[in-house]
């Protein structure tokens, strides 16, 4: 039976970074990924400054920056009037070497790190290996995996579930995943069409508020990414049809024919696992929490989870730390997930979808007031770049 110190289920961005971080600390890690290569879907495209600082410690920030776009400025816009409020992360240049959001598809990160893992002394990257379940005892975890049609077991001191929203590790831990699912579907489209020629003064990251159809316009190097809501009553097939997609673009760039590169429908959830650790099994990333993409917090907070957890595992495995380390990981990361990630993403959605009338005006006025005052603006930027949630987590005993 294969023996190791840590098994990670899943080589999405969170699992891949966890494996690279643990291996860099000299901890033996086996990373099991169901698929034969990294998923290349266009989900996360924003890496925040606080995350880039972590990636820099494993020499992954600069290669990723080379593949992305630096977006210091982002906008909250009223879709109908065209009025906008801008925030400039460049104001954090005294706080970080990365005073911007890096706009880069998440798969670049997973591909970069999983390509490196086989060359690292302490890492074992296993594609085509699905974690089926796990059982733990006082000394470790026995992880059952299927690989090439055969069932095998791996014995480890700890198991990390970085296996996404439908986590098999969370099922093995038998814990709840409470929260809610948004009623509407999210339609994600991408195009090389020059939208900036029609909607002028766009930044690379734009949240356009509207009571009828809010719109997110994000730039990655070759494409604009578009996110709009759609009725749950409409079938995915219809939402992805030429006619529906043309209608979405007709409301953005009227009268222009737009070719798309990707079309995807998502159901979006706000959920947090009841606990992020049970004995020797831990949850990170989407396996531990889900939130809407407004603000770009999902993947980033998952990376912050696994970074925090790696430190705790190192203390246990190399410094005779005890299980209290893992309880603290849970308190810290679940604490900020609930207090900040969930709360802020829900607030961002309320801001972009707007209730008609008073509430709409009040929300936009509040964001304008935040941008106008240097003290509140800096505090806001530190929250959005996720430095504040890291500090808040660190302050939890
Ligand atoms: C439209 C959209 C836009 C988004 N934009 C942003 C953004 O800008 N910024 C941001 O921070 N977040 C964003 N997110 C959220 C982000 O995509 C997720 O939070 C992120 O992918 C979570 O990473 P993960 O590694 O935890 O999980 P995943 O990316 O889901 O990866 C899980 C991996 O585990 C593998 N796996 C699953 N089950 C098993 C098993 N049993 N055994 C082995 N392997 C398994 C899967 O194949 C997969 O490779 C967005 C999401 C959406 C839908």
GROMACS .gro file of C-alpha atoms and ligand atoms in nm:
model
  450
    1UNK     CA    1   0.000   0.000   0.000
    2UNK     CA    2   0.127   0.349  -0.091
    3UNK     CA    3   0.216   0.548   0.220
    4UNK     CA    4   0.253   0.925   0.244
    5UNK     CA    5   0.206   1.212   0.486
    6UNK     CA    6  -0.077   1.400   0.314
    7UNK     CA    7  -0.324   1.303   0.041
    8UNK     CA    8  -0.500   1.585  -0.144
    9UNK     CA    9  -0.819   1.501  -0.334
   10UNK     CA   10  -0.848   1.730  -0.637
   11UNK     CA   11  -0.601   1.926  -0.850
   12UNK     CA   12  -0.812   2.235  -0.917
   13UNK     CA   13  -0.636   2.560  -0.831
   14UNK     CA   14  -0.672   2.500  -0.456
   15UNK     CA   15  -0.549   2.138  -0.452
   16UNK     CA   16  -0.262   2.213  -0.691
   17UNK     CA   17  -0.142   2.506  -0.479
   18UNK     CA   18  -0.180   2.300  -0.161
   19UNK     CA   19   0.034   2.021  -0.308
   20UNK     CA   20   0.302   2.264  -0.429
   21UNK     CA   21   0.310   2.445  -0.092
   22UNK     CA   22   0.334   2.126   0.117
   23UNK     CA   23   0.605   1.983  -0.112
   24UNK     CA   24   0.799   2.311  -0.083
   25UNK     CA   25   0.788   2.265   0.297
   26UNK     CA   26   0.938   1.915   0.261
   27UNK     CA   27   0.611   1.735   0.338
   28UNK     CA   28   0.534   1.425   0.131
   29UNK     CA   29   0.210   1.472  -0.057
   30UNK     CA   30   0.009   1.266  -0.306
   31UNK     CA   31  -0.238   1.469  -0.513
   32UNK     CA   32  -0.519   1.262  -0.669
   33UNK     CA   33  -0.718   1.411  -0.958
   34UNK     CA   34  -1.010   1.231  -1.122
   35UNK     CA   35  -0.954   1.372  -1.468
   36UNK     CA   36  -0.658   1.294  -1.694
   37UNK     CA   37  -0.553   1.660  -1.712
   38UNK     CA   38  -0.653   1.991  -1.551
   39UNK     CA   39  -1.000   2.127  -1.631
   40UNK     CA   40  -0.976   2.416  -1.879
   41UNK     CA   41  -1.309   2.583  -1.802
   42UNK     CA   42  -1.329   2.959  -1.762
   43UNK     CA   43  -1.439   3.001  -1.402
   44UNK     CA   44  -1.217   3.222  -1.185
   45UNK     CA   45  -1.026   3.491  -1.369
   46UNK     CA   46  -0.921   3.719  -1.082
   47UNK     CA   47  -0.619   3.663  -0.859
   48UNK     CA   48  -0.614   3.917  -0.576
   49UNK     CA   49  -0.295   4.080  -0.444
   50UNK     CA   50  -0.300   3.883  -0.116
   51UNK     CA   51  -0.308   3.558  -0.317
   52UNK     CA   52  -0.029   3.671  -0.550
   53UNK     CA   53   0.190   3.728  -0.244
   54UNK     CA   54   0.137   3.363  -0.145
   55UNK     CA   55   0.202   3.240  -0.498
   56UNK     CA   56   0.523   3.441  -0.503
   57UNK     CA   57   0.654   3.228  -0.215
   58UNK     CA   58   0.632   2.920  -0.438
   59UNK     CA   59   0.767   3.105  -0.745
   60UNK     CA   60   0.432   3.094  -0.920
   61UNK     CA   61   0.333   3.463  -0.920
   62UNK     CA   62   0.564   3.588  -1.195
   63UNK     CA   63   0.483   3.310  -1.448
   64UNK     CA   64   0.112   3.371  -1.387
   65UNK     CA   65   0.151   3.748  -1.423
   66UNK     CA   66   0.318   3.677  -1.759
   67UNK     CA   67  -0.001   3.500  -1.870
   68UNK     CA   68  -0.251   3.758  -1.744
   69UNK     CA   69  -0.346   4.125  -1.740
   70UNK     CA   70  -0.282   4.366  -1.453
   71UNK     CA   71  -0.608   4.538  -1.360
   72UNK     CA   72  -0.542   4.808  -1.099
   73UNK     CA   73  -0.875   4.982  -1.165
   74UNK     CA   74  -1.221   4.837  -1.139
   75UNK     CA   75  -1.564   4.989  -1.179
   76UNK     CA   76  -1.910   4.984  -1.031
   77UNK     CA   77  -2.136   5.118  -1.305
   78UNK     CA   78  -2.502   5.200  -1.341
   79UNK     CA   79  -2.586   5.008  -1.658
   80UNK     CA   80  -2.862   5.244  -1.772
   81UNK     CA   81  -2.712   5.585  -1.700
   82UNK     CA   82  -2.352   5.482  -1.769
   83UNK     CA   83  -2.237   5.662  -1.451
   84UNK     CA   84  -1.956   5.482  -1.274
   85UNK     CA   85  -1.744   5.481  -0.962
   86UNK     CA   86  -1.384   5.363  -0.993
   87UNK     CA   87  -1.153   5.207  -0.738
   88UNK     CA   88  -0.778   5.204  -0.795
   89UNK     CA   89  -0.585   4.926  -0.624
   90UNK     CA   90  -0.271   5.118  -0.720
   91UNK     CA   91  -0.333   5.302  -0.390
   92UNK     CA   92  -0.213   4.987  -0.212
   93UNK     CA   93   0.135   5.012  -0.367
   94UNK     CA   94   0.272   5.094  -0.019
   95UNK     CA   95   0.122   4.767   0.110
   96UNK     CA   96   0.190   4.514  -0.167
   97UNK     CA   97   0.420   4.449  -0.462
   98UNK     CA   98   0.105   4.347  -0.654
   99UNK     CA   99  -0.130   4.649  -0.634
  100UNK     CA  100  -0.382   4.516  -0.886
  101UNK     CA  101  -0.617   4.228  -0.963
  102UNK     CA  102  -0.447   3.984  -1.198
  103UNK     CA  103  -0.691   3.885  -1.473
  104UNK     CA  104  -0.592   3.535  -1.579
  105UNK     CA  105  -0.801   3.218  -1.627
  106UNK     CA  106  -0.768   2.983  -1.329
  107UNK     CA  107  -0.665   2.683  -1.538
  108UNK     CA  108  -0.328   2.847  -1.610
  109UNK     CA  109  -0.251   2.816  -1.238
  110UNK     CA  110  -0.354   2.450  -1.212
  111UNK     CA  111  -0.163   2.363  -1.530
  112UNK     CA  112   0.149   2.550  -1.418
  113UNK     CA  113   0.166   2.381  -1.080
  114UNK     CA  114   0.058   2.028  -1.176
  115UNK     CA  115   0.327   2.036  -1.450
  116UNK     CA  116   0.583   2.122  -1.181
  117UNK     CA  117   0.475   1.868  -0.919
  118UNK     CA  118   0.630   1.556  -1.078
  119UNK     CA  119   0.970   1.730  -1.062
  120UNK     CA  120   0.945   1.805  -0.688
  121UNK     CA  121   1.111   1.565  -0.445
  122UNK     CA  122   0.816   1.545  -0.206
  123UNK     CA  123   0.520   1.551  -0.450
  124UNK     CA  124   0.340   1.272  -0.634
  125UNK     CA  125   0.080   1.398  -0.886
  126UNK     CA  126  -0.170   1.129  -0.988
  127UNK     CA  127  -0.411   1.217  -1.268
  128UNK     CA  128  -0.688   0.968  -1.353
  129UNK     CA  129  -0.721   0.884  -0.983
  130UNK     CA  130  -1.056   0.936  -0.815
  131UNK     CA  131  -1.096   0.949  -0.438
  132UNK     CA  132  -1.392   0.727  -0.353
  133UNK     CA  133  -1.391   0.752   0.025
  134UNK     CA  134  -1.179   0.748   0.338
  135UNK     CA  135  -1.172   0.605   0.689
  136UNK     CA  136  -0.969   0.740   0.974
  137UNK     CA  137  -0.830   0.597   1.297
  138UNK     CA  138  -0.606   0.732   1.571
  139UNK     CA  139  -0.289   0.721   1.356
  140UNK     CA  140  -0.402   0.814   1.008
  141UNK     CA  141  -0.644   0.795   0.717
  142UNK     CA  142  -0.693   0.511   0.469
  143UNK     CA  143  -0.801   0.666   0.140
  144UNK     CA  144  -0.973   0.451  -0.122
  145UNK     CA  145  -0.913   0.555  -0.482
  146UNK     CA  146  -1.000   0.416  -0.821
  147UNK     CA  147  -0.737   0.425  -1.091
  148UNK     CA  148  -0.745   0.262  -1.436
  149UNK     CA  149  -1.051   0.058  -1.335
  150UNK     CA  150  -0.887  -0.077  -1.017
  151UNK     CA  151  -0.953   0.011  -0.655
  152UNK     CA  152  -0.643   0.093  -0.446
  153UNK     CA  153  -0.577   0.232  -0.100
  154UNK     CA  154  -0.335   0.500   0.013
  155UNK     CA  155  -0.238   0.538   0.377
  156UNK     CA  156  -0.166   0.893   0.496
  157UNK     CA  157  -0.141   1.092   0.817
  158UNK     CA  158  -0.392   1.347   0.682
  159UNK     CA  159  -0.642   1.389   0.397
  160UNK     CA  160  -0.733   1.725   0.243
  161UNK     CA  161  -1.055   1.752   0.043
  162UNK     CA  162  -0.993   2.004  -0.237
  163UNK     CA  163  -1.236   1.817  -0.458
  164UNK     CA  164  -1.486   2.092  -0.533
  165UNK     CA  165  -1.852   2.153  -0.460
  166UNK     CA  166  -1.954   1.785  -0.484
  167UNK     CA  167  -1.669   1.678  -0.255
  168UNK     CA  168  -1.632   1.305  -0.188
  169UNK     CA  169  -1.419   1.391   0.116
  170UNK     CA  170  -1.701   1.604   0.260
  171UNK     CA  171  -1.933   1.306   0.210
  172UNK     CA  172  -1.683   1.078   0.387
  173UNK     CA  173  -1.675   1.327   0.676
  174UNK     CA  174  -2.055   1.316   0.679
  175UNK     CA  175  -2.107   1.683   0.753
  176UNK     CA  176  -2.371   1.932   0.642
  177UNK     CA  177  -2.328   2.195   0.372
  178UNK     CA  178  -2.594   2.448   0.462
  179UNK     CA  179  -2.690   2.758   0.270
  180UNK     CA  180  -2.894   2.838  -0.037
  181UNK     CA  181  -2.896   2.824  -0.416
  182UNK     CA  182  -2.979   3.141  -0.611
  183UNK     CA  183  -3.303   3.120  -0.806
  184UNK     CA  184  -3.157   3.251  -1.128
  185UNK     CA  185  -2.901   3.081  -1.349
  186UNK     CA  186  -2.574   3.255  -1.434
  187UNK     CA  187  -2.489   3.268  -1.807
  188UNK     CA  188  -2.117   3.299  -1.877
  189UNK     CA  189  -2.008   3.393  -2.231
  190UNK     CA  190  -1.675   3.499  -2.375
  191UNK     CA  191  -1.587   3.687  -2.690
  192UNK     CA  192  -1.298   3.860  -2.865
  193UNK     CA  193  -1.545   4.127  -2.986
  194UNK     CA  194  -1.419   4.481  -2.907
  195UNK     CA  195  -1.696   4.574  -2.659
  196UNK     CA  196  -1.479   4.862  -2.535
  197UNK     CA  197  -1.543   5.045  -2.864
  198UNK     CA  198  -1.915   5.066  -2.780
  199UNK     CA  199  -1.906   5.100  -2.401
  200UNK     CA  200  -1.627   5.349  -2.361
  201UNK     CA  201  -1.415   5.411  -2.049
  202UNK     CA  202  -1.438   5.047  -1.939
  203UNK     CA  203  -1.182   4.912  -1.697
  204UNK     CA  204  -1.066   4.547  -1.719
  205UNK     CA  205  -1.310   4.461  -1.436
  206UNK     CA  206  -1.660   4.612  -1.447
  207UNK     CA  207  -1.974   4.545  -1.246
  208UNK     CA  208  -2.276   4.700  -1.421
  209UNK     CA  209  -2.577   4.730  -1.191
  210UNK     CA  210  -2.929   4.705  -1.324
  211UNK     CA  211  -3.262   4.600  -1.173
  212UNK     CA  212  -3.353   4.396  -1.482
  213UNK     CA  213  -3.027   4.248  -1.611
  214UNK     CA  214  -2.707   4.310  -1.422
  215UNK     CA  215  -2.387   4.250  -1.615
  216UNK     CA  216  -2.027   4.165  -1.530
  217UNK     CA  217  -1.766   4.249  -1.794
  218UNK     CA  218  -1.421   4.112  -1.723
  219UNK     CA  219  -1.120   4.122  -1.947
  220UNK     CA  220  -0.869   3.836  -1.974
  221UNK     CA  221  -0.583   3.870  -2.225
  222UNK     CA  222  -0.762   3.766  -2.544
  223UNK     CA  223  -1.128   3.787  -2.445
  224UNK     CA  224  -1.406   3.973  -2.274
  225UNK     CA  225  -1.593   3.753  -2.028
  226UNK     CA  226  -1.961   3.831  -1.979
  227UNK     CA  227  -2.182   3.719  -1.693
  228UNK     CA  228  -2.558   3.784  -1.687
  229UNK     CA  229  -2.848   3.632  -1.494
  230UNK     CA  230  -3.122   3.423  -1.658
  231UNK     CA  231  -3.449   3.268  -1.550
  232UNK     CA  232  -3.437   2.922  -1.399
  233UNK     CA  233  -3.750   2.847  -1.605
  234UNK     CA  234  -3.552   2.868  -1.930
  235UNK     CA  235  -3.369   2.552  -2.035
  236UNK     CA  236  -2.989   2.557  -2.069
  237UNK     CA  237  -3.027   2.462  -2.434
  238UNK     CA  238  -3.239   2.768  -2.501
  239UNK     CA  239  -3.011   2.999  -2.301
  240UNK     CA  240  -2.711   2.881  -2.504
  241UNK     CA  241  -2.892   2.905  -2.840
  242UNK     CA  242  -2.773   3.149  -3.110
  243UNK     CA  243  -3.089   3.352  -3.065
  244UNK     CA  244  -3.061   3.397  -2.686
  245UNK     CA  245  -2.689   3.471  -2.698
  246UNK     CA  246  -2.741   3.724  -2.980
  247UNK     CA  247  -3.012   3.891  -2.767
  248UNK     CA  248  -2.773   3.922  -2.468
  249UNK     CA  249  -2.512   4.088  -2.690
  250UNK     CA  250  -2.772   4.308  -2.860
  251UNK     CA  251  -2.837   4.465  -2.520
  252UNK     CA  252  -2.461   4.525  -2.474
  253UNK     CA  253  -2.344   4.622  -2.826
  254UNK     CA  254  -2.669   4.688  -3.016
  255UNK     CA  255  -2.683   4.584  -3.380
  256UNK     CA  256  -2.341   4.415  -3.384
  257UNK     CA  257  -2.278   4.053  -3.474
  258UNK     CA  258  -2.078   3.888  -3.197
  259UNK     CA  259  -1.893   3.556  -3.216
  260UNK     CA  260  -1.847   3.370  -2.886
  261UNK     CA  261  -1.558   3.151  -2.774
  262UNK     CA  262  -1.727   2.989  -2.471
  263UNK     CA  263  -2.084   2.956  -2.343
  264UNK     CA  264  -2.158   2.804  -2.002
  265UNK     CA  265  -2.448   2.801  -1.757
  266UNK     CA  266  -2.388   2.784  -1.380
  267UNK     CA  267  -2.616   2.738  -1.082
  268UNK     CA  268  -2.467   2.944  -0.802
  269UNK     CA  269  -2.478   2.875  -0.428
  270UNK     CA  270  -2.393   3.032  -0.094
  271UNK     CA  271  -2.296   2.741   0.130
  272UNK     CA  272  -2.051   2.672   0.413
  273UNK     CA  273  -1.960   2.329   0.553
  274UNK     CA  274  -2.055   2.281   0.921
  275UNK     CA  275  -1.688   2.226   1.000
  276UNK     CA  276  -1.370   2.237   0.792
  277UNK     CA  277  -1.209   1.950   0.984
  278UNK     CA  278  -1.306   1.621   1.141
  279UNK     CA  279  -1.010   1.446   1.300
  280UNK     CA  280  -0.751   1.398   1.025
  281UNK     CA  281  -0.970   1.504   0.735
  282UNK     CA  282  -0.995   1.867   0.628
  283UNK     CA  283  -1.186   2.065   0.366
  284UNK     CA  284  -1.059   2.361   0.162
  285UNK     CA  285  -1.184   2.566  -0.134
  286UNK     CA  286  -1.517   2.485  -0.297
  287UNK     CA  287  -1.537   2.161  -0.098
  288UNK     CA  288  -1.565   2.379   0.214
  289UNK     CA  289  -1.761   2.678   0.086
  290UNK     CA  290  -1.937   2.816  -0.221
  291UNK     CA  291  -2.027   3.174  -0.302
  292UNK     CA  292  -2.134   3.383  -0.598
  293UNK     CA  293  -1.849   3.512  -0.819
  294UNK     CA  294  -1.912   3.886  -0.762
  295UNK     CA  295  -1.587   4.015  -0.616
  296UNK     CA  296  -1.373   3.719  -0.722
  297UNK     CA  297  -1.349   3.561  -0.377
  298UNK     CA  298  -1.420   3.188  -0.432
  299UNK     CA  299  -1.090   3.054  -0.559
  300UNK     CA  300  -0.888   3.318  -0.376
  301UNK     CA  301  -1.038   3.227  -0.040
  302UNK     CA  302  -0.982   2.857  -0.119
  303UNK     CA  303  -0.614   2.932  -0.176
  304UNK     CA  304  -0.607   3.121   0.155
  305UNK     CA  305  -0.761   2.812   0.323
  306UNK     CA  306  -0.500   2.571   0.195
  307UNK     CA  307  -0.216   2.812   0.271
  308UNK     CA  308  -0.333   2.840   0.632
  309UNK     CA  309  -0.377   2.463   0.656
  310UNK     CA  310  -0.030   2.390   0.515
  311UNK     CA  311   0.125   2.595   0.797
  312UNK     CA  312  -0.075   2.402   1.056
  313UNK     CA  313   0.018   2.062   0.905
  314UNK     CA  314   0.384   2.163   0.897
  315UNK     CA  315   0.366   2.252   1.267
  316UNK     CA  316   0.208   1.914   1.346
  317UNK     CA  317   0.434   1.703   1.125
  318UNK     CA  318   0.766   1.882   1.181
  319UNK     CA  319   0.728   2.061   1.516
  320UNK     CA  320   0.525   1.817   1.725
  321UNK     CA  321   0.219   2.040   1.713
  322UNK     CA  322  -0.107   1.884   1.827
  323UNK     CA  323  -0.459   1.851   1.688
  324UNK     CA  324  -0.551   2.192   1.831
  325UNK     CA  325  -0.375   2.333   1.522
  326UNK     CA  326  -0.648   2.187   1.303
  327UNK     CA  327  -0.924   2.317   1.527
  328UNK     CA  328  -0.766   2.662   1.490
  329UNK     CA  329  -0.754   2.622   1.111
  330UNK     CA  330  -1.129   2.557   1.124
  331UNK     CA  331  -1.201   2.851   1.354
  332UNK     CA  332  -0.990   3.090   1.146
  333UNK     CA  333  -1.096   2.994   0.796
  334UNK     CA  334  -1.460   2.912   0.866
  335UNK     CA  335  -1.478   3.231   1.072
  336UNK     CA  336  -1.370   3.461   0.786
  337UNK     CA  337  -1.564   3.260   0.530
  338UNK     CA  338  -1.883   3.341   0.713
  339UNK     CA  339  -1.799   3.691   0.834
  340UNK     CA  340  -1.643   3.822   0.514
  341UNK     CA  341  -1.658   3.599   0.202
  342UNK     CA  342  -2.023   3.504   0.237
  343UNK     CA  343  -2.135   3.846   0.362
  344UNK     CA  344  -1.941   4.050   0.103
  345UNK     CA  345  -2.037   3.834  -0.197
  346UNK     CA  346  -2.404   3.852  -0.096
  347UNK     CA  347  -2.372   4.231  -0.055
  348UNK     CA  348  -2.200   4.262  -0.394
  349UNK     CA  349  -2.487   4.076  -0.558
  350UNK     CA  350  -2.742   4.301  -0.392
  351UNK     CA  351  -2.547   4.602  -0.518
  352UNK     CA  352  -2.532   4.482  -0.878
  353UNK     CA  353  -2.889   4.361  -0.906
  354UNK     CA  354  -3.041   4.669  -0.742
  355UNK     CA  355  -3.394   4.702  -0.624
  356UNK     CA  356  -3.569   4.967  -0.834
  357UNK     CA  357  -3.606   5.314  -0.684
  358UNK     CA  358  -3.481   5.417  -0.341
  359UNK     CA  359  -3.272   5.113  -0.254
  360UNK     CA  360  -3.086   5.134  -0.585
  361UNK     CA  361  -2.999   5.498  -0.536
  362UNK     CA  362  -2.895   5.441  -0.174
  363UNK     CA  363  -2.659   5.155  -0.265
  364UNK     CA  364  -2.488   5.344  -0.545
  365UNK     CA  365  -2.464   5.652  -0.322
  366UNK     CA  366  -2.298   5.440  -0.052
  367UNK     CA  367  -2.038   5.304  -0.291
  368UNK     CA  368  -1.972   5.655  -0.426
  369UNK     CA  369  -1.928   5.782  -0.068
  370UNK     CA  370  -1.683   5.497   0.003
  371UNK     CA  371  -1.480   5.589  -0.306
  372UNK     CA  372  -1.480   5.960  -0.219
  373UNK     CA  373  -1.336   5.929   0.133
  374UNK     CA  374  -0.964   5.832   0.150
  375UNK     CA  375  -0.995   5.647   0.483
  376UNK     CA  376  -1.302   5.439   0.400
  377UNK     CA  377  -1.171   5.384   0.046
  378UNK     CA  378  -0.843   5.237   0.172
  379UNK     CA  379  -1.024   5.011   0.417
  380UNK     CA  380  -1.253   4.900   0.132
  381UNK     CA  381  -0.958   4.827  -0.100
  382UNK     CA  382  -0.785   4.622   0.173
  383UNK     CA  383  -1.106   4.421   0.215
  384UNK     CA  384  -1.153   4.366  -0.160
  385UNK     CA  385  -0.788   4.263  -0.208
  386UNK     CA  386  -0.852   4.019   0.079
  387UNK     CA  387  -0.575   4.145   0.307
  388UNK     CA  388  -0.825   4.230   0.577
  389UNK     CA  389  -0.975   3.879   0.588
  390UNK     CA  390  -0.625   3.731   0.624
  391UNK     CA  391  -0.554   3.966   0.915
  392UNK     CA  392  -0.895   3.888   1.067
  393UNK     CA  393  -0.827   3.513   1.042
  394UNK     CA  394  -0.483   3.553   1.201
  395UNK     CA  395  -0.645   3.739   1.493
  396UNK     CA  396  -0.871   3.439   1.571
  397UNK     CA  397  -0.711   3.235   1.850
  398LIG     C1  398  -1.860   3.199  -1.349
  398LIG     C2  399  -1.766   3.187  -1.233
  398LIG     C3  400  -1.667   3.284  -1.217
  398LIG     C4  401  -1.581   3.277  -1.108
  398LIG     N1  402  -1.487   3.376  -1.092
  398LIG     C5  403  -1.406   3.373  -0.986
  398LIG     C6  404  -1.302   3.473  -0.970
  398LIG     O1  405  -1.285   3.563  -1.054
  398LIG     N2  406  -1.221   3.465  -0.861
  398LIG     C7  407  -1.235   3.365  -0.769
  398LIG     O2  408  -1.160   3.365  -0.669
  398LIG     N3  409  -1.327   3.265  -0.783
  398LIG     C8  410  -1.413   3.267  -0.889
  398LIG     N4  411  -1.502   3.166  -0.908
  398LIG     C9  412  -1.502   3.051  -0.816
  398LIG    C10  413  -1.389   2.953  -0.851
  398LIG     O3  414  -1.401   2.909  -0.984
  398LIG    C11  415  -1.390   2.835  -0.756
  398LIG     O4  416  -1.400   2.885  -0.623
  398LIG    C12  417  -1.261   2.753  -0.771
  398LIG     O5  418  -1.260   2.682  -0.893
  398LIG    C13  419  -1.249   2.653  -0.655
  398LIG     O6  420  -1.130   2.580  -0.672
  398LIG     P1  421  -1.116   2.436  -0.608
  398LIG     O7  422  -0.979   2.389  -0.646
  398LIG     O8  423  -1.157   2.441  -0.465
  398LIG     O9  424  -1.230   2.348  -0.678
  398LIG     P2  425  -1.245   2.306  -0.832
  398LIG    O10  426  -1.192   2.412  -0.922
  398LIG    O11  427  -1.387   2.264  -0.849
  398LIG    O12  428  -1.150   2.180  -0.847
  398LIG    C14  429  -1.181   2.057  -0.787
  398LIG    C15  430  -1.099   1.948  -0.856
  398LIG    O13  431  -1.122   1.825  -0.787
  398LIG    C16  432  -1.142   1.721  -0.884
  398LIG     N5  433  -1.222   1.619  -0.818
  398LIG    C17  434  -1.355   1.623  -0.788
  398LIG     N6  435  -1.392   1.512  -0.721
  398LIG    C18  436  -1.279   1.437  -0.707
  398LIG    C19  437  -1.253   1.310  -0.645
  398LIG     N7  438  -1.349   1.241  -0.587
  398LIG     N8  439  -1.126   1.263  -0.649
  398LIG    C20  440  -1.026   1.335  -0.709
  398LIG     N9  441  -1.046   1.454  -0.770
  398LIG    C21  442  -1.171   1.504  -0.768
  398LIG    C22  443  -1.212   1.792  -1.001
  398LIG    O14  444  -1.196   1.719  -1.121
  398LIG    C23  445  -1.140   1.927  -1.003
  398LIG    O15  446  -1.024   1.923  -1.081
  398LIG    C24  447  -1.590   3.169  -1.016
  398LIG    C25  448  -1.686   3.069  -1.035
  398LIG    C26  449  -1.772   3.078  -1.142
  398LIG    C27  450  -1.876   2.971  -1.160
   0.00000   0.00000   0.00000
